Tab-separated table of C-alpha atoms in Angstrom:
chain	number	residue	atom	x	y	z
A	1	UNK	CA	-19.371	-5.260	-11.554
A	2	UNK	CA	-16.829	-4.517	-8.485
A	3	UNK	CA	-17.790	-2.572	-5.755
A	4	UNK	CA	-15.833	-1.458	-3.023
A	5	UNK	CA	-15.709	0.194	0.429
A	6	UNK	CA	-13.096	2.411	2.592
A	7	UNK	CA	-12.753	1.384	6.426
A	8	UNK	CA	-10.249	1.738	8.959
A	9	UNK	CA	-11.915	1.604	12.468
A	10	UNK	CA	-10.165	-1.993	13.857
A	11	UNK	CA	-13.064	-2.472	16.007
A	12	UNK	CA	-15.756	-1.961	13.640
A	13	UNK	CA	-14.467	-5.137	11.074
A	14	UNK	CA	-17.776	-6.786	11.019
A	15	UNK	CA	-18.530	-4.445	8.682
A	16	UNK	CA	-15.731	-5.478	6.292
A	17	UNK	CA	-16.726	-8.759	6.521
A	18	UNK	CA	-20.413	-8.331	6.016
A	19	UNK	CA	-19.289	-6.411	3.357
A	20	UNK	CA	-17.685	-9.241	2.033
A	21	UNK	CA	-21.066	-11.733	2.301
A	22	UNK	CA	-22.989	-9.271	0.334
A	23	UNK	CA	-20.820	-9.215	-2.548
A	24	UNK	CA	-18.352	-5.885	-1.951
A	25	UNK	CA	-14.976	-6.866	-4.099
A	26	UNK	CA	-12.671	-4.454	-2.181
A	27	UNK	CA	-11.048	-2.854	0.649
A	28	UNK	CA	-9.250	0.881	0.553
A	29	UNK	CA	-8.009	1.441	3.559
A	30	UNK	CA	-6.333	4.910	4.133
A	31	UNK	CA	-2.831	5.684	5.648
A	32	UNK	CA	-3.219	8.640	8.094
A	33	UNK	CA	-2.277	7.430	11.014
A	34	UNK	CA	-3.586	10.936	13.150
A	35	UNK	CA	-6.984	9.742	12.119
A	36	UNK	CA	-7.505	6.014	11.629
A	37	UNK	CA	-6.496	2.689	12.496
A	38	UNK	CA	-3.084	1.637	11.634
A	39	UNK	CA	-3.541	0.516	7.829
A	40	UNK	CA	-1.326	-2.382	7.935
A	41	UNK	CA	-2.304	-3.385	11.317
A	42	UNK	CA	-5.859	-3.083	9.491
A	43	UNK	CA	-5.338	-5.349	6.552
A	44	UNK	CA	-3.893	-7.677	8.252
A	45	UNK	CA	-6.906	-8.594	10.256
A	46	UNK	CA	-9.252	-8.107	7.851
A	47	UNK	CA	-6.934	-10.500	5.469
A	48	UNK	CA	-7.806	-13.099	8.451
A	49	UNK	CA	-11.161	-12.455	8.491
A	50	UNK	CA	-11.805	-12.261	4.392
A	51	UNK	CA	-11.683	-15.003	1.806
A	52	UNK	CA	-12.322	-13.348	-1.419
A	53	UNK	CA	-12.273	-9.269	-1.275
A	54	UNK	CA	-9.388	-7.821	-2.559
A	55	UNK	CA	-7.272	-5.606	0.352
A	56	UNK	CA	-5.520	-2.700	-0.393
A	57	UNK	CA	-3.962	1.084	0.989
A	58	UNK	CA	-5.604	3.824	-1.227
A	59	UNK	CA	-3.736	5.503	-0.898
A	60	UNK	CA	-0.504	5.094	0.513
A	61	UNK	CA	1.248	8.026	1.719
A	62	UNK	CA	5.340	8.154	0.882
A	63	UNK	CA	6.019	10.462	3.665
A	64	UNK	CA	5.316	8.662	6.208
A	65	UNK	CA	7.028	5.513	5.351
A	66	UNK	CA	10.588	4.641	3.582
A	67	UNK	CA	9.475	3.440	0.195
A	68	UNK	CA	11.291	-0.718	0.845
A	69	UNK	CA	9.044	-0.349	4.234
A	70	UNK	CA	5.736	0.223	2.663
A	71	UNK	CA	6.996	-2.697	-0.584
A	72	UNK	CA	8.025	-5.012	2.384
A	73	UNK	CA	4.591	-4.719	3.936
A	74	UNK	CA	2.455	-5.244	1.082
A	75	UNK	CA	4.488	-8.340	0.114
A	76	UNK	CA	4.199	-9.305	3.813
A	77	UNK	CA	0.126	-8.888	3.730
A	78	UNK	CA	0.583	-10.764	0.203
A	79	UNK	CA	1.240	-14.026	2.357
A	80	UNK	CA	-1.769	-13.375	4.357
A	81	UNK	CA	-3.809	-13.234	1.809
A	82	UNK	CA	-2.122	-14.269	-1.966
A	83	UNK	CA	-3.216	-12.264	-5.098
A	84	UNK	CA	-5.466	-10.427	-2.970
A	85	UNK	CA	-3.531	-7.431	-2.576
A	86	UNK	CA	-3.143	-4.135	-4.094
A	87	UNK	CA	-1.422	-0.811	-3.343
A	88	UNK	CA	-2.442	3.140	-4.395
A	89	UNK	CA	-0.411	5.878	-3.957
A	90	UNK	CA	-0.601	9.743	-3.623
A	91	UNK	CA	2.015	12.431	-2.775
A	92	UNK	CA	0.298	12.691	0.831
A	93	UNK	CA	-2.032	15.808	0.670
A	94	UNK	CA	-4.167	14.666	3.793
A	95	UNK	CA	-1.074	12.618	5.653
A	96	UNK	CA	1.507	15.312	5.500
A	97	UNK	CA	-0.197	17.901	6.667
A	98	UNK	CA	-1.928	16.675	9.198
A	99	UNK	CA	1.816	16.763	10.452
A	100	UNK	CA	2.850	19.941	9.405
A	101	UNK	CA	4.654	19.073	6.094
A	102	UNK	CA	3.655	19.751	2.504
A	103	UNK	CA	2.969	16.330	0.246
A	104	UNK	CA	5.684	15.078	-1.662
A	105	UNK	CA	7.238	16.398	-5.059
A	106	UNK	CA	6.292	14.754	-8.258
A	107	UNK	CA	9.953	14.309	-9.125
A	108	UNK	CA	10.065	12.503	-5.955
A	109	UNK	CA	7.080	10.764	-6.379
A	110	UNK	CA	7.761	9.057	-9.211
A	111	UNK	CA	11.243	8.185	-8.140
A	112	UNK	CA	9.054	6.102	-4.996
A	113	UNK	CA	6.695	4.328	-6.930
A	114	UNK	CA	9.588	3.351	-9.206
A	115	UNK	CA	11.433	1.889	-6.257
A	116	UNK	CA	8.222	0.298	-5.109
A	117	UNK	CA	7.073	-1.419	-8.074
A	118	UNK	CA	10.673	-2.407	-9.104
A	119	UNK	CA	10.849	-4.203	-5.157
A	120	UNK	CA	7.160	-5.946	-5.640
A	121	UNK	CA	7.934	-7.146	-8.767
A	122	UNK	CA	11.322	-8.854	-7.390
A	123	UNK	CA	13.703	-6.605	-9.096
A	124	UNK	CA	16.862	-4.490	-8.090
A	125	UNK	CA	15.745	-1.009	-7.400
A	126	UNK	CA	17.278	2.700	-7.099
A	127	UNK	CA	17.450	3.400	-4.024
A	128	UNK	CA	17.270	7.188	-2.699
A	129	UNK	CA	17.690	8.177	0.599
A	130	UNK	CA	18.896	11.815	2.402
A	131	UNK	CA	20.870	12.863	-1.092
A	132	UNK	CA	22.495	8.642	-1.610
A	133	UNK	CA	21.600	6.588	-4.186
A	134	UNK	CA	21.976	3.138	-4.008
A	135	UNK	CA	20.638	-0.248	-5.564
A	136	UNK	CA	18.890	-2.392	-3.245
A	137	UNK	CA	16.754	-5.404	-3.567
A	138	UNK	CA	15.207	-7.622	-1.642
A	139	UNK	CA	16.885	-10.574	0.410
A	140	UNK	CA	16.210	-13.802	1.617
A	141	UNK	CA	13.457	-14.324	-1.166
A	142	UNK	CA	13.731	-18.171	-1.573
A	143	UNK	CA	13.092	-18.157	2.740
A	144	UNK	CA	9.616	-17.420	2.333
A	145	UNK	CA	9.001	-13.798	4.339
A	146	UNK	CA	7.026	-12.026	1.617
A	147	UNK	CA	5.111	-12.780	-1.465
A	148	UNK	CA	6.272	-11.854	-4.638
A	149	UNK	CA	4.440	-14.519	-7.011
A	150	UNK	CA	1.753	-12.819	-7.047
A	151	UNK	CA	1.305	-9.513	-8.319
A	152	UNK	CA	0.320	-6.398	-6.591
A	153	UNK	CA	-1.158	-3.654	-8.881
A	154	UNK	CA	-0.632	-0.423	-8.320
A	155	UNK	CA	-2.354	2.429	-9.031
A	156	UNK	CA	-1.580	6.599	-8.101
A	157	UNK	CA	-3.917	8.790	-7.215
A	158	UNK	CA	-3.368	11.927	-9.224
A	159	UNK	CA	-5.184	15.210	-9.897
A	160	UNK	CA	-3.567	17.566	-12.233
A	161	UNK	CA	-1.913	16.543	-15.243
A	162	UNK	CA	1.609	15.895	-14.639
A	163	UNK	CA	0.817	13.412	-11.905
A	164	UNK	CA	-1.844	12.328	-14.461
A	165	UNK	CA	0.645	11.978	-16.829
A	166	UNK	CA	2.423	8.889	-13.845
């Protein structure tokens, strides 16, 4: 059986790793920056202070982050801590409006996580961005900046049916 926990105070990561010692599997650690720690800033410590647990956003929220930034950090904490990773996404209920702005579209949605998973797995990818569409992938791959050997599920966070449907 896994068992997991959600953290995001950077000064409270003995828990994570005690956590760890008693047997937790994973790590969700939110992305709403107006009320917790920075996420990546997050994982990336507790990737140096873990061995085993499995480190992921849950969820990731598209609006506050171009969708090759949030695929270049994931296969950046992928280094830190190989086949340990994992990345969920929602439209950004609790993110956006904290700020003021309503969550992303489906439509849009999907069109993220495509360009996400398309970038993780080491593939060209569509490319949207203020109405221009272009295919971009990621360079410099055989340099050694980011992990893509090693696969980072995915998983969306959903609650009617047509983002069930994702």
């Amino acid at each position: 059986m896994e068992f997991g926990l959600t953290w995001g105070k950077l000064d409270e990561m003995d828990y994570v790793t005690e956590a760890e010692k008693l047997g937790f599997t994973h790590l969700w650690v939110t992305d709403s920056s107006l009320i917790r720690s920075d996420a990546f800033v997050f994982l990336t410590v507790a990737a140096q202070r873990t061995k085993t647990m499995k480190l992921g956003m849950g969820v990731a929220v598209p609006g506050l982050r171009l969708a090759p930034t949030l695929a270049g950090g994931m296969a950046t904490l992928n280094l830190v801590a190989p086949g340990r990773c994992f990345l969920a996404l929602g439209t950004g209920n609790t993110g956006m409006r904290l700020l003021g702005r309503k969550p992303m579209s489906l439509k849009n949605f999907e069109a993220y996580v495509r360009t996400v998973r398309d970038l993780l797995q080491g593939k060209d990818a569509q490319y949207e961005h203020n109405g221009e569409q272009h295919t971009i992938r990621f360079m410099l791959t055989d340099k050694g900046y980011r992990n893509l050997r090693d696969p980072i599920p995915i998983y969306l966070a959903g609650y009617g049916p047509k983002a069930q449907a994702l």
